[in-house]
Amino acid sequence: MVADTATTAIQAREDDRGTLDLMIDGMTCASCATRVERKINKLPGVEASVNFATEKAQVRLPEDVDAETVLAAVAAAGYSARIPEPPASLSGDRGGDIHDAAADSAAALRQRLIVSAILAAPVVVLSMVPFLQFTNWQWLALALAAPVALWGAWPFHRASWVNLRHGGTTMDTLVSVGVLAALGWSLYALFFGTAGEPGMTMSFHFLSEPGSGANEIYLEVAAAVTVFLLAGRYIEARAKKESGAALNALLELGAKEAVKLEDGRERRVPVSDLHPGDRFVVRPGEKIATDGIILEGNSSVDASMLTGESVPVDVAPGQRVVGATLNVAGRLVVEVTRVGADTELARMGRLVEQAQNGKARVQRLADRVSAVFVPIVLVLALATLVVWLLIGAGASIAFTAAVATLIIACPCALGLATPTALLVGTGRGSQLGILIGGPQVLEQTRRVDTIVLDKTGTVTTGRMTLQSLIPGKGVAEDELLRLAAAVEHNSEHPTAQAITRAADERGIAIRATEEFAADAGNGVHGVVDGLLVIVGRPNWVQDEWATTLADELQEAVTKAESAGATVVAIAWDGAIRGLATVADAVKPNSARAVGMLAELGLTPVLLTGDNAGVAATVAQSVGISDVRAGVSPHGKLEAVQALQQQGHIVAMVGDGVNDAAALAAADLGISMGSGTDAAIAASDVTVVGGDLVVVADAIRLARRTLRIIKGNLFWAFAYNVAAIPLAMLGLLNPLIAGAAMAFSSVFVVTNSLRLRRFRGSL
């Protein structure tokens, strides 16, 4: 049964491209992750990326290598791997499992830390404060310190032993050797030296006392260093849990139940019982159970939990809705299009996980350093011991310097520098509706200097909207719109829908139309309140219906068409009584977004397949000077490539199938999540909502995450470079070295957590 379950899980987690996700158990430091990654990559044709912070591996498999072979390679490295179960639905179970695992790990470390701290505190105080040192105090110190150095530090000892058995060393090796050396020296001094004699006293020194010899014990070093390192590990575990909270929250957004509609009857069922083609009902205040298309009802949907946009979006029959969003107003009947792992919410979760599992170029540098660092430090510590002994400084000074070198050099901060920042940054991005495709994207955002914007659906709404009403002499604007909407509401044409929506928004009642008829591509007509009302292209209304057009209205037609708007003539009683101009409206925040992009140092370029008049009008309204109109899908690709050939680093923002090639070719592809799957698949960053302002936020977040990573790496490298020589020269007490080493890891983690305070612009 266990084997069958494992096989099912393996098949579930291997996608069509031969990618396998693994959970790695037993890793305690970045060197462990490097060792596992190196072992897997030795398999022919296999490419693996192991992330210490997420404890996950992404493995790309050739056809002739199966998952069992990879699991065996991980075991050969001294660790264990397992395949996570695929999520069954959007019910949040998977997020709960992730959260529980992180919580259990943090709780176990917390318990070990508390017990060790309680035992170590008296040892440190007694060792550092001479007047508290009663007769034979050193033996009490031994009784308290030994459990800390053995049981408290057991995670370090165990990891060190596992790696040594497989011929490797990690950062845990440094910690384990340092703690055991301090304990071993103390035992030697107590049982074979003079430190065990009654009346022995000690005082705390940053430097070792020359000639102190075998009357010094280092129980406080063994105990305190263990506590410091456990505290660092506990804070790291808490950070993993907190920085992964955004992903957990994302996975838990989905509805648990749905009201399924069968043969006109409603029945409440678990979301997992829904299948494509099923219908379900969503009442006001309820979450939409899964992705689908609205069949009945009009409402507003609050998608802020997924997109970060605070304003609800109006929806109507024929429009798509996404699972986990909130129905605000009316009752909806929705037909299921996607369920489970295929939904938008599940796709977002996968994108966030993939980004967190990947590695940036800067992290790979840190991994290479960590892989060779530990053996070098062991050699340096041994050399320190030998050199101090050869120059006659005494065993105590030599031993102190060697132990301090081992402890201060442990480069845990290097291993945490990139993954913790990436974990927090991508998690925060998911809360704001920003999905970063991978760590390499961070480096691209820093270099980009030009941003190419598709017009329709990106800068504009992609939906025809009534821009203006131009009534003729003696005609009221509302009367003009009332009669036009009465006829147009019978048509499905985008222009007709724009006029009808405008009437609804103004609260104008739409009257019934008699004898309605449409002339495809020209217009419509019908009888409203006894009047024959004709609505359509001005030339068609004039020529076909023998109507007249006043000079002032003719000027308005010319002006509107030159600006790229569609002009509709509205006529009755033998004359054109007014005009309506309809156009693809610019999104409310597009001008603000273009300004934000310019402030980030990006030069905006507008690309569109529309005519020059439309393009110029839109560009002027948002503040873009470089406009390229009448561009085909292939032309968009060529435009991006031309900019690249001129030396520009190009970002492309689009939402349609016609943008996919340009998105893929750009140095940084950014898709609007309201667009097509093809555009999303071709992009590096997905903005879940349709607001261009979030594109600027995405670039700001990516750049800030990269700055945090570089800051973490700088301080981690600088710390080790500066501290190791001090320790080798005997200028650091091992107790201070342990505290400083733990602090470096804590600094990296807390610095990364600053990204949780990133605020979006909406």
mmCIF file of N, CA, C and O in Angstrom, residues 222-256:
data_model
loop_
_atom_site.group_PDB
_atom_site.id
_atom_site.type_symbol
_atom_site.label_atom_id
_atom_site.label_comp_id
_atom_site.label_asym_id
_atom_site.label_seq_id
_atom_site.Cartn_x
_atom_site.Cartn_y
_atom_site.Cartn_z
ATOM 1 N N ALA A 222 30.684 25.763 25.536
ATOM 2 C CA ALA A 222 29.903 24.664 24.968
ATOM 3 C C ALA A 222 28.405 24.888 25.153
ATOM 4 O O ALA A 222 27.608 24.640 24.235
ATOM 5 N N ALA A 223 28.012 25.387 26.350
ATOM 6 C CA ALA A 223 26.585 25.576 26.632
ATOM 7 C C ALA A 223 26.027 26.803 25.926
ATOM 8 O O ALA A 223 24.974 26.744 25.272
ATOM 9 N N ALA A 224 26.740 27.930 26.037
ATOM 10 C CA ALA A 224 26.207 29.178 25.490
ATOM 11 C C ALA A 224 26.188 29.163 23.966
ATOM 12 O O ALA A 224 25.228 29.634 23.346
ATOM 13 N N VAL A 225 27.241 28.632 23.348
ATOM 14 C CA VAL A 225 27.263 28.569 21.892
ATOM 15 C C VAL A 225 26.095 27.726 21.383
ATOM 16 O O VAL A 225 25.424 28.080 20.401
ATOM 17 N N THR A 226 25.823 26.609 22.054
ATOM 18 C CA THR A 226 24.683 25.770 21.665
ATOM 19 C C THR A 226 23.381 26.545 21.746
ATOM 20 O O THR A 226 22.540 26.483 20.834
ATOM 21 N N VAL A 227 23.203 27.302 22.840
ATOM 22 C CA VAL A 227 21.971 28.073 23.006
ATOM 23 C C VAL A 227 21.860 29.147 21.930
ATOM 24 O O VAL A 227 20.792 29.343 21.325
ATOM 25 N N PHE A 228 22.968 29.846 21.668
ATOM 26 C CA PHE A 228 22.941 30.886 20.642
ATOM 27 C C PHE A 228 22.550 30.303 19.279
ATOM 28 O O PHE A 228 21.740 30.874 18.542
ATOM 29 N N LEU A 229 23.155 29.171 18.935
ATOM 30 C CA LEU A 229 22.895 28.578 17.626
ATOM 31 C C LEU A 229 21.482 28.011 17.538
ATOM 32 O O LEU A 229 20.833 28.091 16.492
ATOM 33 N N LEU A 230 21.006 27.431 18.636
ATOM 34 C CA LEU A 230 19.623 26.962 18.649
ATOM 35 C C LEU A 230 18.656 28.132 18.488
ATOM 36 O O LEU A 230 17.629 28.023 17.800
ATOM 37 N N ALA A 231 18.984 29.252 19.139
ATOM 38 C CA ALA A 231 18.136 30.439 19.007
ATOM 39 C C ALA A 231 18.114 30.903 17.553
ATOM 40 O O ALA A 231 17.060 31.275 17.016
ATOM 41 N N GLY A 232 19.289 30.888 16.904
ATOM 42 C CA GLY A 232 19.339 31.266 15.499
ATOM 43 C C GLY A 232 18.506 30.342 14.634
ATOM 44 O O GLY A 232 17.756 30.789 13.757
ATOM 45 N N ARG A 233 18.624 29.024 14.885
ATOM 46 C CA ARG A 233 17.845 28.055 14.106
ATOM 47 C C ARG A 233 16.340 28.229 14.357
ATOM 48 O O ARG A 233 15.524 28.093 13.436
ATOM 49 N N TYR A 234 15.990 28.530 15.599
ATOM 50 C CA TYR A 234 14.568 28.711 15.915
ATOM 51 C C TYR A 234 14.007 29.932 15.195
ATOM 52 O O TYR A 234 12.911 29.894 14.622
ATOM 53 N N ILE A 235 14.782 31.014 15.189
ATOM 54 C CA ILE A 235 14.339 32.225 14.496
ATOM 55 C C ILE A 235 14.229 31.955 12.999
ATOM 56 O O ILE A 235 13.304 32.427 12.329
ATOM 57 N N GLU A 236 15.159 31.181 12.454
ATOM 58 C CA GLU A 236 15.091 30.817 11.039
ATOM 59 C C GLU A 236 13.813 30.025 10.747
ATOM 60 O O GLU A 236 13.128 30.255 9.747
ATOM 61 N N ALA A 237 13.509 29.061 11.643
ATOM 62 C CA ALA A 237 12.311 28.246 11.445
ATOM 63 C C ALA A 237 11.048 29.098 11.511
ATOM 64 O O ALA A 237 10.109 28.909 10.732
ATOM 65 N N ARG A 238 11.045 30.050 12.470
ATOM 66 C CA ARG A 238 9.901 30.955 12.560
ATOM 67 C C ARG A 238 9.783 31.799 11.300
ATOM 68 O O ARG A 238 8.686 32.060 10.809
ATOM 69 N N ALA A 239 10.931 32.229 10.793
ATOM 70 C CA ALA A 239 10.925 33.061 9.593
ATOM 71 C C ALA A 239 10.363 32.291 8.404
ATOM 72 O O ALA A 239 9.611 32.827 7.588
ATOM 73 N N LYS A 240 10.748 31.005 8.283
ATOM 74 C CA LYS A 240 10.221 30.191 7.191
ATOM 75 C C LYS A 240 8.697 30.098 7.291
ATOM 76 O O LYS A 240 7.986 30.212 6.296
ATOM 77 N N LYS A 241 8.222 29.907 8.528
ATOM 78 C CA LYS A 241 6.787 29.787 8.711
ATOM 79 C C LYS A 241 6.080 31.096 8.387
ATOM 80 O O LYS A 241 5.054 31.119 7.703
ATOM 81 N N GLU A 242 6.659 32.216 8.838
ATOM 82 C CA GLU A 242 6.028 33.510 8.621
ATOM 83 C C GLU A 242 6.115 33.938 7.163
ATOM 84 O O GLU A 242 5.160 34.445 6.597
ATOM 85 N N SER A 243 7.294 33.724 6.551
ATOM 86 C CA SER A 243 7.444 34.160 5.160
ATOM 87 C C SER A 243 6.649 33.273 4.217
ATOM 88 O O SER A 243 6.306 33.684 3.108
ATOM 89 N N GLY A 244 6.340 32.060 4.618
ATOM 90 C CA GLY A 244 5.495 31.194 3.803
ATOM 91 C C GLY A 244 4.017 31.391 4.084
ATOM 92 O O GLY A 244 3.180 30.770 3.447
ATOM 93 N N ALA A 245 3.703 32.293 5.031
ATOM 94 C CA ALA A 245 2.306 32.493 5.394
ATOM 95 C C ALA A 245 1.491 33.038 4.229
ATOM 96 O O ALA A 245 0.308 32.743 4.094
ATOM 97 N N ALA A 246 2.120 33.846 3.377
ATOM 98 C CA ALA A 246 1.386 34.403 2.235
ATOM 99 C C ALA A 246 0.925 33.303 1.290
ATOM 100 O O ALA A 246 -0.205 33.319 0.805
ATOM 101 N N LEU A 247 1.820 32.332 1.038
ATOM 102 C CA LEU A 247 1.438 31.218 0.174
ATOM 103 C C LEU A 247 0.369 30.371 0.842
ATOM 104 O O LEU A 247 -0.598 29.951 0.196
ATOM 105 N N ASN A 248 0.515 30.127 2.147
ATOM 106 C CA ASN A 248 -0.500 29.355 2.859
ATOM 107 C C ASN A 248 -1.855 30.061 2.789
ATOM 108 O O ASN A 248 -2.887 29.435 2.558
ATOM 109 N N ALA A 249 -1.827 31.384 3.011
ATOM 110 C CA ALA A 249 -3.075 32.145 2.955
ATOM 111 C C ALA A 249 -3.686 32.076 1.569
ATOM 112 O O ALA A 249 -4.902 31.975 1.407
ATOM 113 N N LEU A 250 -2.836 32.112 0.553
ATOM 114 C CA LEU A 250 -3.315 32.023 -0.824
ATOM 115 C C LEU A 250 -4.020 30.696 -1.063
ATOM 116 O O LEU A 250 -5.109 30.638 -1.632
ATOM 117 N N LEU A 251 -3.380 29.615 -0.603
ATOM 118 C CA LEU A 251 -3.951 28.292 -0.825
ATOM 119 C C LEU A 251 -5.224 28.059 -0.013
ATOM 120 O O LEU A 251 -6.024 27.192 -0.332
ATOM 121 N N GLU A 252 -5.396 28.838 1.051
ATOM 122 C CA GLU A 252 -6.564 28.657 1.908
ATOM 123 C C GLU A 252 -7.725 29.580 1.536
ATOM 124 O O GLU A 252 -8.751 29.585 2.192
ATOM 125 N N LEU A 253 -7.562 30.373 0.478
ATOM 126 C CA LEU A 253 -8.601 31.321 0.092
ATOM 127 C C LEU A 253 -9.851 30.647 -0.451
ATOM 128 O O LEU A 253 -10.937 31.194 -0.367
ATOM 129 N N GLY A 254 -9.684 29.478 -1.046
ATOM 130 C CA GLY A 254 -10.790 28.852 -1.763
ATOM 131 C C GLY A 254 -11.976 28.514 -0.888
ATOM 132 O O GLY A 254 -11.860 28.285 0.314
ATOM 133 N N ALA A 255 -13.162 28.500 -1.513
ATOM 134 C CA ALA A 255 -14.371 28.098 -0.808
ATOM 135 C C ALA A 255 -14.314 26.607 -0.479
ATOM 136 O O ALA A 255 -13.684 25.823 -1.190
ATOM 137 N N LYS A 256 -14.957 26.238 0.592
ATOM 138 C CA LYS A 256 -14.982 24.827 0.998
ATOM 139 C C LYS A 256 -16.177 24.087 0.406
ATOM 140 O O LYS A 256 -16.104 22.894 0.145
#
